[in-house]
Short mmCIF file of C-alpha atoms in Angstrom, two decimals:
data_model
loop_
_atom_site.label_atom_id
_atom_site.label_comp_id
_atom_site.label_asym_id
_atom_site.label_seq_id
_atom_site.Cartn_x
_atom_site.Cartn_y
_atom_site.Cartn_z
CA MET A 4 -20.93 13.85 -1.17
CA ARG A 5 -18.72 13.91 -4.25
CA LEU A 6 -15.88 11.46 -4.43
CA LEU A 7 -13.30 14.28 -4.84
CA ASN A 8 -15.28 16.49 -2.50
CA TRP A 9 -12.60 19.05 -1.65
CA LEU A 10 -11.31 19.36 -5.18
CA SER A 11 -14.90 19.88 -6.48
CA GLU A 12 -16.02 22.39 -3.76
CA SER A 13 -12.94 24.23 -2.48
CA ALA A 14 -12.50 27.90 -3.15
CA ASP A 15 -9.00 27.82 -1.52
CA GLU A 16 -6.47 29.64 -3.66
CA ARG A 17 -3.38 29.14 -1.49
CA PRO A 18 -0.37 28.33 -3.67
CA ASP A 19 1.16 24.88 -3.67
CA ALA A 20 -1.91 23.21 -2.13
CA VAL A 21 -0.80 20.20 -4.18
CA GLN A 22 2.94 19.96 -4.86
CA ILE A 23 4.23 17.04 -6.80
CA ASN A 24 7.93 16.58 -7.33
CA GLY A 25 8.65 20.34 -7.23
CA ARG A 26 5.65 21.61 -9.11
CA GLY A 27 2.62 22.97 -7.26
CA VAL A 28 -0.80 24.45 -7.79
CA PRO A 29 -3.64 25.86 -5.76
CA TRP A 30 -6.85 23.92 -5.31
CA VAL A 31 -8.83 26.13 -7.65
CA GLU A 32 -6.32 25.86 -10.47
CA LEU A 33 -6.09 22.09 -9.99
CA ARG A 34 -9.84 21.83 -10.42
CA ARG A 35 -9.70 23.85 -13.62
CA LEU A 36 -6.83 21.72 -14.97
CA ALA A 37 -8.78 18.47 -14.16
CA ALA A 38 -11.98 19.85 -15.67
CA ALA A 39 -10.05 20.45 -18.93
CA VAL A 40 -8.97 16.80 -18.96
CA ALA A 41 -12.62 15.76 -18.26
CA ASP A 42 -13.68 17.76 -21.23
CA ASP A 43 -11.27 15.85 -23.41
CA LEU A 44 -12.46 12.45 -22.44
CA HIS A 45 -15.87 12.76 -24.21
CA GLY A 46 -17.62 10.09 -22.22
CA LEU A 47 -14.97 7.34 -22.47
CA ASP A 48 -15.76 4.41 -20.17
CA ARG A 49 -12.19 3.68 -19.01
CA VAL A 50 -8.78 5.27 -19.69
CA ALA A 51 -5.25 4.27 -18.84
CA VAL A 52 -3.05 6.82 -17.16
CA GLU A 53 0.79 6.91 -17.49
CA ALA A 54 1.31 7.05 -13.70
CA GLY A 55 4.60 8.87 -13.03
CA THR A 56 5.29 10.94 -9.99
CA ASP A 57 4.37 14.21 -11.65
CA LEU A 58 1.60 16.77 -11.65
CA ALA A 59 0.22 15.51 -15.00
CA THR A 60 -0.55 12.18 -13.39
CA VAL A 61 -2.57 13.82 -10.57
CA VAL A 62 -4.36 16.05 -13.03
CA GLY A 63 -5.12 13.11 -15.39
CA VAL A 64 -6.48 10.86 -12.62
CA ALA A 65 -8.60 13.72 -11.14
CA GLY A 66 -9.93 14.70 -14.58
CA ALA A 67 -10.94 11.16 -15.36
CA LEU A 68 -12.74 10.72 -12.00
CA LEU A 69 -14.57 14.11 -12.46
CA ALA A 70 -15.79 12.73 -15.80
CA GLY A 71 -16.90 9.37 -14.43
CA THR A 72 -14.23 7.58 -16.42
CA ALA A 73 -12.59 4.52 -14.77
CA VAL A 74 -8.78 4.87 -14.30
CA VAL A 75 -6.29 2.23 -15.11
CA PRO A 76 -2.90 3.29 -13.79
CA VAL A 77 0.15 2.02 -15.78
CA PRO A 78 3.44 1.89 -13.86
CA PRO A 79 6.04 4.11 -15.50
CA ASP A 80 8.62 1.31 -15.47
CA ALA A 81 6.25 -1.28 -16.97
CA GLY A 82 7.91 -3.32 -19.71
CA PRO A 83 6.22 -3.85 -23.16
CA ARG A 84 4.57 -7.22 -22.13
CA GLU A 85 3.16 -5.88 -18.85
CA ARG A 86 1.94 -2.63 -20.46
CA ASP A 87 0.30 -4.55 -23.26
CA HIS A 88 -1.48 -6.90 -20.86
CA LEU A 89 -2.88 -4.06 -18.75
CA LEU A 90 -4.23 -2.23 -21.83
CA ARG A 91 -5.76 -5.25 -23.59
CA ASP A 92 -7.22 -6.85 -20.39
CA SER A 93 -8.71 -3.57 -19.14
CA ALA A 94 -9.96 -2.63 -22.61
CA ALA A 95 -8.77 0.95 -21.92
CA GLU A 96 -10.01 3.14 -24.78
CA ALA A 97 -7.29 5.70 -24.67
CA VAL A 98 -4.15 6.70 -22.59
CA LEU A 99 -3.62 9.96 -20.78
CA VAL A 100 0.02 11.02 -21.22
CA PRO A 101 1.91 14.19 -20.31
CA ALA A 102 1.59 16.72 -23.10
CA HIS A 103 5.29 17.60 -22.75
CA GLY A 104 8.01 15.09 -22.20
CA LYS A 105 8.94 11.66 -23.46
CA CYS A 106 6.07 9.12 -23.72
CA ARG A 107 7.27 5.86 -22.18
CA GLY A 108 5.52 3.39 -24.57
CA ASP A 109 3.57 2.76 -27.71
CA TYR A 110 0.48 1.76 -25.75
CA ALA A 111 -0.72 -0.82 -28.22
CA GLY A 112 -2.04 1.65 -30.70
CA ARG A 113 -4.47 3.30 -28.23
CA PRO A 114 -5.17 6.96 -28.81
CA ARG A 115 -3.17 9.25 -26.59
CA ILE A 116 -4.88 12.13 -24.86
CA PRO A 117 -2.30 14.76 -23.75
CA VAL A 118 -2.60 16.15 -20.20
CA ASP A 119 -1.68 19.78 -20.96
CA LEU A 120 -0.93 21.79 -17.93
CA THR A 121 -1.56 25.05 -19.77
CA HIS A 122 -5.24 24.12 -20.53
CA ARG A 123 -7.98 24.97 -18.04
CA SER A 124 -11.74 24.76 -18.05
CA ASP A 125 -14.57 25.94 -15.86
CA SER A 126 -16.98 23.32 -16.96
CA THR A 127 -18.95 21.29 -14.36
CA ARG A 128 -20.80 17.96 -14.63
CA PRO A 129 -23.00 15.94 -12.31
CA GLU A 130 -21.47 13.53 -9.86
CA PRO A 131 -21.22 10.05 -11.38
CA ASP A 132 -23.00 7.03 -9.82
CA PRO A 133 -21.22 5.97 -6.57
CA ALA A 134 -21.49 2.40 -7.67
CA GLY A 135 -19.54 3.15 -10.80
CA THR A 136 -15.94 2.08 -11.23
CA ALA A 137 -13.32 4.50 -10.12
CA LEU A 138 -10.08 2.46 -10.54
CA ILE A 139 -8.95 -0.79 -12.06
CA LEU A 140 -5.73 -1.69 -10.17
CA TYR A 141 -3.63 -4.59 -11.33
CA THR A 142 -2.27 -6.98 -8.67
CA SER A 143 0.07 -9.92 -9.14
CA GLY A 144 -0.61 -13.21 -7.59
CA THR A 145 1.89 -16.11 -7.31
CA THR A 146 0.98 -17.42 -10.81
CA GLY A 147 -0.33 -16.04 -14.08
CA ALA A 148 -0.73 -12.47 -15.40
CA PRO A 149 -1.79 -9.65 -13.12
CA LYS A 150 -5.48 -9.40 -12.36
CA GLY A 151 -7.52 -6.20 -12.59
CA ALA A 152 -9.25 -5.41 -9.24
CA VAL A 153 -12.28 -3.32 -9.95
CA LEU A 154 -12.88 -0.65 -7.25
CA SER A 155 -15.97 1.44 -7.03
CA ARG A 156 -16.23 5.12 -6.26
CA ARG A 157 -18.18 4.11 -3.13
CA ALA A 158 -15.53 1.76 -1.86
CA VAL A 159 -12.81 4.39 -2.34
CA ALA A 160 -14.91 6.98 -0.48
CA ALA A 161 -15.63 4.59 2.41
CA CYS A 162 -11.92 3.79 2.79
CA LEU A 163 -10.87 7.41 2.92
CA ASP A 164 -13.65 8.47 5.27
CA GLY A 165 -12.73 5.60 7.59
CA LEU A 166 -9.19 6.76 7.64
CA ALA A 167 -10.13 10.37 8.22
CA ASP A 168 -12.05 9.16 11.34
CA ALA A 169 -9.11 6.97 12.53
CA TRP A 170 -6.35 9.46 11.88
CA GLY A 171 -8.18 12.76 12.52
CA TRP A 172 -7.26 13.68 8.90
CA THR A 173 -8.48 17.21 8.08
CA PRO A 174 -7.89 20.17 5.77
CA ASP A 175 -5.49 21.47 8.43
CA ASP A 176 -3.02 18.73 7.61
CA LEU A 177 -0.08 18.75 5.18
CA LEU A 178 0.45 15.22 3.88
CA VAL A 179 4.03 14.36 2.82
CA HIS A 180 5.09 11.23 1.02
CA GLY A 181 7.19 9.89 -1.82
CA LEU A 182 5.26 6.82 -2.90
CA PRO A 183 4.48 5.48 -6.41
CA LEU A 184 1.18 6.72 -7.86
CA PHE A 185 -0.13 3.44 -9.25
CA HIS A 186 -0.85 1.54 -5.99
CA VAL A 187 -3.41 1.89 -3.27
CA HIS A 188 -0.96 3.43 -0.85
CA GLY A 189 0.40 6.24 -3.08
CA LEU A 190 -2.59 6.86 -5.30
CA VAL A 191 -5.79 6.19 -3.30
CA LEU A 192 -4.49 7.27 0.13
CA GLY A 193 -1.75 9.60 -1.05
CA VAL A 194 -3.58 11.52 -3.75
CA LEU A 195 -7.31 10.81 -3.63
CA GLY A 196 -7.21 11.29 0.17
CA PRO A 197 -6.21 14.98 -0.06
CA LEU A 198 -8.53 15.55 -3.01
CA ARG A 199 -11.45 14.23 -0.93
CA LEU A 200 -10.52 15.37 2.57
CA GLY A 201 -8.74 18.64 1.85
CA SER A 202 -5.34 18.24 3.39
CA ARG A 203 -2.57 19.80 1.32
CA LEU A 204 -0.21 17.37 -0.45
CA HIS A 205 3.48 17.49 -0.92
CA HIS A 206 4.87 14.57 -2.90
CA VAL A 207 8.60 14.79 -2.60
CA GLY A 208 9.55 12.80 -5.60
CA ARG A 209 12.26 10.29 -4.68
CA PRO A 210 11.67 9.54 -0.95
CA THR A 211 15.05 10.43 0.51
CA PRO A 212 15.38 11.15 4.28
CA GLU A 213 16.48 14.73 3.49
CA ARG A 214 13.40 15.42 1.36
CA TYR A 215 11.13 14.02 4.04
CA ALA A 216 12.87 16.12 6.64
CA GLY A 217 12.62 19.32 4.62
CA ALA A 218 8.84 19.16 3.86
CA ALA A 219 7.62 20.20 7.33
CA GLY A 220 4.41 18.11 7.09
CA SER A 221 1.95 17.17 9.77
CA LEU A 222 1.13 13.78 8.35
CA TYR A 223 3.73 11.46 6.71
CA PHE A 224 3.21 8.24 4.75
CA GLY A 225 5.97 5.69 4.25
CA VAL A 226 6.80 2.04 3.74
CA PRO A 227 9.23 0.27 6.00
CA THR A 228 12.17 0.74 3.61
CA ILE A 229 11.65 4.58 3.77
CA TRP A 230 11.34 4.62 7.57
CA SER A 231 14.43 2.49 7.88
CA ARG A 232 16.47 4.81 5.77
CA ILE A 233 15.18 7.79 7.70
CA THR A 234 16.30 6.27 11.00
CA ALA A 235 19.71 5.77 9.54
CA VAL A 236 20.01 9.57 9.21
CA PRO A 237 19.16 10.77 12.81
CA GLU A 238 19.07 14.42 11.95
CA ALA A 239 16.47 13.82 9.30
CA ALA A 240 14.41 11.70 11.68
CA ARG A 241 14.56 14.35 14.40
CA ALA A 242 13.22 16.91 11.90
CA LEU A 243 9.95 14.97 11.93
CA ARG A 244 9.27 15.74 15.54
CA SER A 245 6.85 18.49 14.52
CA ALA A 246 4.59 16.02 12.68
CA ARG A 247 1.51 14.85 14.44
CA LEU A 248 1.30 11.42 12.77
CA LEU A 249 3.60 9.01 10.97
CA VAL A 250 1.96 6.14 9.12
CA SER A 251 3.59 2.91 7.83
CA GLY A 252 2.03 0.45 5.53
CA SER A 253 2.36 -1.96 2.52
CA ALA A 254 4.56 -4.27 4.61
CA ALA A 255 5.20 -5.06 8.19
CA LEU A 256 7.34 -2.48 10.02
CA PRO A 257 10.19 -4.24 11.76
CA ALA A 258 9.97 -3.61 15.50
CA ALA A 259 13.53 -2.26 15.65
CA VAL A 260 12.71 0.42 13.07
CA GLY A 261 9.59 1.41 14.89
CA THR A 262 11.49 1.69 18.19
CA ASP A 263 14.33 3.74 16.66
CA LEU A 264 11.81 6.01 14.82
CA ALA A 265 9.88 6.68 18.09
CA ALA A 266 13.07 7.46 19.88
CA LEU A 267 14.25 9.97 17.30
CA THR A 268 10.87 11.58 16.41
CA GLY A 269 8.97 11.27 19.66
CA ARG A 270 6.12 9.70 17.60
CA ARG A 271 4.84 6.23 17.59
CA VAL A 272 4.28 4.97 14.06
CA VAL A 273 0.63 4.10 13.15
CA GLN A 274 0.36 0.91 11.19
CA ARG A 275 -2.60 -0.06 9.01
CA TYR A 276 -3.59 -3.14 6.97
CA GLY A 277 -5.21 -3.56 3.59
CA MET A 278 -4.94 -4.99 0.13
CA THR A 279 -5.69 -3.83 -3.40
CA GLU A 280 -8.92 -5.89 -3.28
CA THR A 281 -10.07 -4.52 0.09
CA LEU A 282 -8.44 -1.11 0.33
CA ILE A 283 -7.58 -0.29 3.99
CA THR A 284 -9.68 -2.29 6.46
CA VAL A 285 -7.82 -2.08 9.77
CA SER A 286 -5.78 0.65 11.41
CA ALA A 287 -4.57 2.03 14.65
CA HIS A 288 -6.08 5.40 15.63
CA ALA A 289 -4.10 8.61 15.99
CA ASP A 290 -5.50 9.35 19.44
CA GLY A 291 -5.55 5.80 20.69
CA PRO A 292 -3.03 3.36 22.06
CA HIS A 293 -0.19 2.21 19.74
CA ARG A 294 1.04 -1.36 19.86
CA PRO A 295 4.16 -1.89 17.68
CA ASP A 296 3.38 -5.47 16.65
CA THR A 297 -0.21 -4.81 15.55
CA VAL A 298 -2.14 -3.02 12.81
CA GLY A 299 -5.03 -1.85 14.92
CA LEU A 300 -8.85 -2.20 14.77
CA PRO A 301 -11.35 -2.56 11.89
CA LEU A 302 -12.49 0.71 10.30
CA PRO A 303 -16.17 1.70 10.40
CA GLY A 304 -18.41 -0.86 8.76
CA VAL A 305 -15.66 -3.41 8.35
CA ARG A 306 -16.00 -6.90 9.88
CA THR A 307 -13.15 -9.40 10.26
CA ARG A 308 -12.84 -13.01 11.31
CA LEU A 309 -10.20 -15.81 11.48
CA VAL A 310 -10.79 -19.23 9.91
CA ASP A 311 -8.91 -22.49 9.60
CA ASP A 312 -8.17 -24.36 6.35
CA GLY A 313 -11.78 -25.51 6.20
CA ASP A 314 -13.30 -21.97 6.77
CA VAL A 315 -14.25 -22.89 10.34
CA PRO A 316 -14.13 -19.78 12.59
CA LEU A 317 -11.30 -19.67 15.07
CA PRO A 318 -11.20 -17.82 18.45
CA ALA A 319 -10.13 -14.27 18.81
CA ASP A 320 -7.84 -15.01 21.72
CA GLY A 321 -4.73 -13.18 20.58
CA GLU A 322 -2.83 -16.43 20.20
CA THR A 323 -4.67 -18.57 17.66
CA MET A 324 -3.42 -17.96 14.03
CA GLY A 325 -5.75 -18.27 11.05
CA GLU A 326 -6.52 -16.85 7.74
CA LEU A 327 -8.00 -13.34 7.97
CA GLN A 328 -11.29 -12.83 6.15
CA VAL A 329 -12.97 -9.45 5.77
CA CYS A 330 -16.24 -7.90 4.62
CA GLY A 331 -17.47 -4.39 4.44
CA PRO A 332 -17.93 -1.26 2.24
CA THR A 333 -14.35 -0.96 1.04
CA LEU A 334 -14.25 -4.33 -0.80
CA PHE A 335 -13.71 -4.45 -4.52
CA ASP A 336 -16.38 -5.38 -6.98
CA GLY A 337 -14.38 -8.34 -8.42
CA TYR A 338 -11.55 -9.35 -10.74
CA LEU A 339 -11.99 -8.13 -14.31
CA HIS A 340 -12.70 -11.06 -16.65
CA ARG A 341 -11.73 -13.58 -13.97
CA PRO A 342 -14.98 -15.16 -12.74
CA GLU A 343 -13.12 -18.19 -11.45
CA ALA A 344 -10.56 -16.23 -9.50
CA ASP A 345 -13.29 -14.00 -8.18
CA ALA A 346 -15.35 -17.02 -6.97
CA ALA A 347 -12.29 -18.48 -5.32
CA SER A 348 -11.59 -15.29 -3.42
CA ARG A 349 -14.92 -15.24 -1.62
CA THR A 350 -16.75 -17.54 0.73
CA SER A 351 -20.34 -18.63 0.13
CA ASP A 352 -21.53 -16.13 2.82
CA GLY A 353 -19.68 -13.19 1.21
CA TRP A 354 -16.41 -12.86 3.05
CA PHE A 355 -13.21 -12.05 1.19
CA ARG A 356 -10.32 -14.43 1.62
CA THR A 357 -7.28 -12.25 2.24
CA GLY A 358 -4.74 -15.09 2.11
CA ASP A 359 -3.07 -13.47 5.14
CA VAL A 360 -2.50 -15.14 8.41
CA ALA A 361 -3.29 -13.10 11.55
CA THR A 362 -4.30 -13.19 15.17
CA ILE A 363 -7.11 -11.09 16.72
CA GLY A 364 -7.08 -10.29 20.40
CA PRO A 365 -10.08 -10.29 22.69
CA ASP A 366 -10.03 -6.52 22.38
CA GLY A 367 -10.18 -6.60 18.58
CA TRP A 368 -6.51 -5.70 17.94
CA HIS A 369 -5.14 -7.42 14.86
CA ARG A 370 -1.61 -8.79 14.31
CA ILE A 371 -0.63 -9.79 10.80
CA VAL A 372 1.64 -12.82 10.73
CA GLY A 373 2.08 -12.80 6.90
CA ARG A 374 0.88 -14.50 3.81
CA ALA A 375 -0.50 -17.95 4.28
CA ALA A 376 1.41 -19.19 1.28
CA THR A 377 4.81 -17.94 2.44
CA ASP A 378 4.68 -16.62 6.05
CA LEU A 379 2.83 -19.45 7.84
CA ILE A 380 5.37 -22.28 8.12
CA LYS A 381 4.09 -25.65 9.13
CA SER A 382 7.16 -27.47 10.54
CA GLY A 383 7.23 -30.70 12.60
CA GLY A 384 3.53 -30.17 13.46
CA TYR A 385 4.02 -26.61 14.62
CA ARG A 386 2.57 -23.46 13.00
CA ILE A 387 5.28 -20.83 12.89
CA GLY A 388 4.88 -17.21 11.89
CA ALA A 389 7.69 -16.04 9.76
CA GLY A 390 7.44 -12.50 10.98
CA GLU A 391 8.17 -13.48 14.59
CA VAL A 392 11.41 -15.22 13.55
CA GLU A 393 12.38 -12.30 11.36
CA ASP A 394 11.92 -9.83 14.29
CA ALA A 395 14.10 -12.14 16.42
CA LEU A 396 16.83 -12.13 13.77
CA LEU A 397 16.70 -8.36 13.33
CA ALA A 398 17.25 -7.93 17.11
CA HIS A 399 20.81 -9.19 16.47
CA PRO A 400 23.13 -6.26 16.03
CA GLY A 401 24.82 -7.76 13.03
CA VAL A 402 21.64 -8.32 10.99
CA ARG A 403 20.31 -5.52 8.78
CA GLU A 404 17.55 -7.31 6.90
CA ALA A 405 15.90 -10.71 7.27
CA ALA A 406 13.36 -12.82 5.44
CA VAL A 407 12.15 -16.20 6.68
CA VAL A 408 10.49 -18.84 4.53
CA GLY A 409 9.46 -22.45 4.75
CA ILE A 410 11.52 -24.75 2.47
CA PRO A 411 10.02 -28.29 1.75
CA ASP A 412 11.54 -30.92 3.96
CA SER A 413 10.92 -34.62 3.85
CA ASP A 414 11.09 -34.95 7.69
CA LEU A 415 9.55 -31.72 9.00
CA GLY A 416 7.22 -30.93 6.12
CA GLN A 417 8.73 -27.42 5.96
CA GLN A 418 12.10 -26.28 7.19
CA VAL A 419 12.44 -22.78 8.72
CA THR A 420 15.06 -21.09 6.54
CA ALA A 421 16.31 -17.52 6.91
CA TYR A 422 17.83 -15.15 4.35
CA VAL A 423 19.78 -12.37 5.92
CA VAL A 424 21.65 -9.22 4.98
CA SER A 425 24.25 -9.10 7.67
CA ASP A 426 27.82 -8.46 8.81
CA ASP A 427 30.08 -11.45 8.96
CA VAL A 428 27.96 -13.31 11.53
CA ALA A 429 28.26 -17.15 11.74
CA GLU A 430 25.17 -19.15 10.85
CA SER A 431 25.34 -21.03 14.10
CA GLU A 432 25.36 -17.83 16.10
CA LEU A 433 22.19 -16.52 14.43
CA ILE A 434 20.40 -19.89 14.93
CA ASP A 435 21.35 -20.02 18.58
CA PHE A 436 20.38 -16.34 18.95
CA VAL A 437 16.86 -17.02 17.80
CA ALA A 438 16.54 -20.20 19.85
CA ARG A 439 17.34 -18.20 22.99
CA GLN A 440 14.56 -15.67 22.30
CA LEU A 441 11.85 -17.94 21.00
CA SER A 442 10.71 -21.56 21.32
CA ALA A 443 13.36 -23.83 20.04
CA HIS A 444 11.23 -25.24 17.30
CA LYS A 445 10.99 -21.69 15.82
CA ARG A 446 14.69 -21.36 15.19
CA PRO A 447 15.98 -21.45 11.62
CA ARG A 448 17.45 -24.74 10.53
CA GLN A 449 19.46 -22.82 7.94
CA VAL A 450 20.66 -19.21 7.51
CA ARG A 451 21.70 -18.03 4.05
CA ARG A 452 23.60 -14.74 3.67
CA VAL A 453 22.56 -12.61 0.75
CA ASP A 454 23.74 -9.16 -0.53
CA ALA A 455 20.12 -7.81 -0.75
CA LEU A 456 16.52 -9.09 -0.39
CA PRO A 457 14.35 -8.97 -3.50
CA ARG A 458 11.75 -6.21 -3.12
CA ASN A 459 8.93 -4.67 -5.22
CA ALA A 460 8.34 -0.96 -5.76
CA LEU A 461 6.68 -0.62 -2.33
CA GLY A 462 9.46 -2.36 -0.42
CA LYS A 463 7.74 -5.64 0.09
CA VAL A 464 10.13 -8.59 0.14
CA GLN A 465 9.36 -10.96 -2.78
CA LYS A 466 9.76 -14.26 -0.90
CA SER A 467 8.74 -16.33 -3.96
CA GLN A 468 12.04 -15.24 -5.59
CA LEU A 469 13.94 -16.59 -2.54
CA THR A 470 12.29 -19.95 -2.57
CA THR A 471 12.94 -20.51 -6.29
CA GLU A 472 16.70 -19.77 -6.08
#
């Protein structure tokens, strides 16, 4: 099967099969537009794509993949230093940019290939090698410049097929979302998913509650920030009752948001888990049970395990926390030009070290506690999951957002410290509130009020910025 199977094979001429930020095209026309881009690439090995939320981005990515050219998405808001690093590190030979409109950067002297939405082609070409590179996605760690994760066409296909199985994702669906098109969530799931599986796609542009409500989709993707804003506008949330599936990812969905969303929409939110390096590996199923505090079961072909600090396997008893390791067909091929980082990310028997702390139940259900570096707090001999404390804080009616970290402490090792966006609630009240809900040793020793939590483009809280303040 071709990677973009539906795009390559469909004879569907329905208008607005793919609609991006107000501009739509039928499948047949999208294929012809992408074929014209593929013609312009002339066998280039890899190409950067200026990844805005526009039709030109979708056409450019699709055209490169039809041509067998690896895609390096460049965030539209990337500064000169970041943009230069992505281009030089990836050795992108050219940059696909919109033919009309302002170009966002100089792109280090690379040739620019315009994506002209008036040009079409009926050319065809053989399907590239499934082992070939589809995407080089840059992911930031805690130190150093972003690393390029090399993802094969085979891995992308395995991820999307696994999600189609878990979510019952078919050409009858209309997928709605407003996610950035340079990450796994928005680009791989949110664009390549429809191009492979055949669902129509409506990207709403800026993801406001009103735009989500007005799209009349059957399948919605969002991050916790989006879902939280939707629940704050009850009439918008109630408009999603006709959807069959709401999916949340890229960060943990606060329990209170999931509860409110279920009450307003009549739909339990499906959560899933993955990383740039692994794509999506674990998810709840559309037709199965939903457990608000978990991310589900491994997708077909994916294996998972928990280990301690010495890589010794831990029991899947639903209580024991350990680092989650995964292996399977969705894993990346490695970090570009980073053999040391690549070696450090894998065990000697081939498992990928996610760096995430989780529990696995006897029935296989996974609960993600958080990042080992920031979300597993070792305080006074106890191992405390930051997410559990955050959920407890968010249950207080005066707390709107919460992030919990471990701050170095000479006595405890780490001190449980909370940052909250809240009404005028006393620190002592919040500490006592958590202590009444959880074990006393899990209570925050300090609560700091902030105006906002630092977040990235997908809504993930950047805890490293809190701990360096």
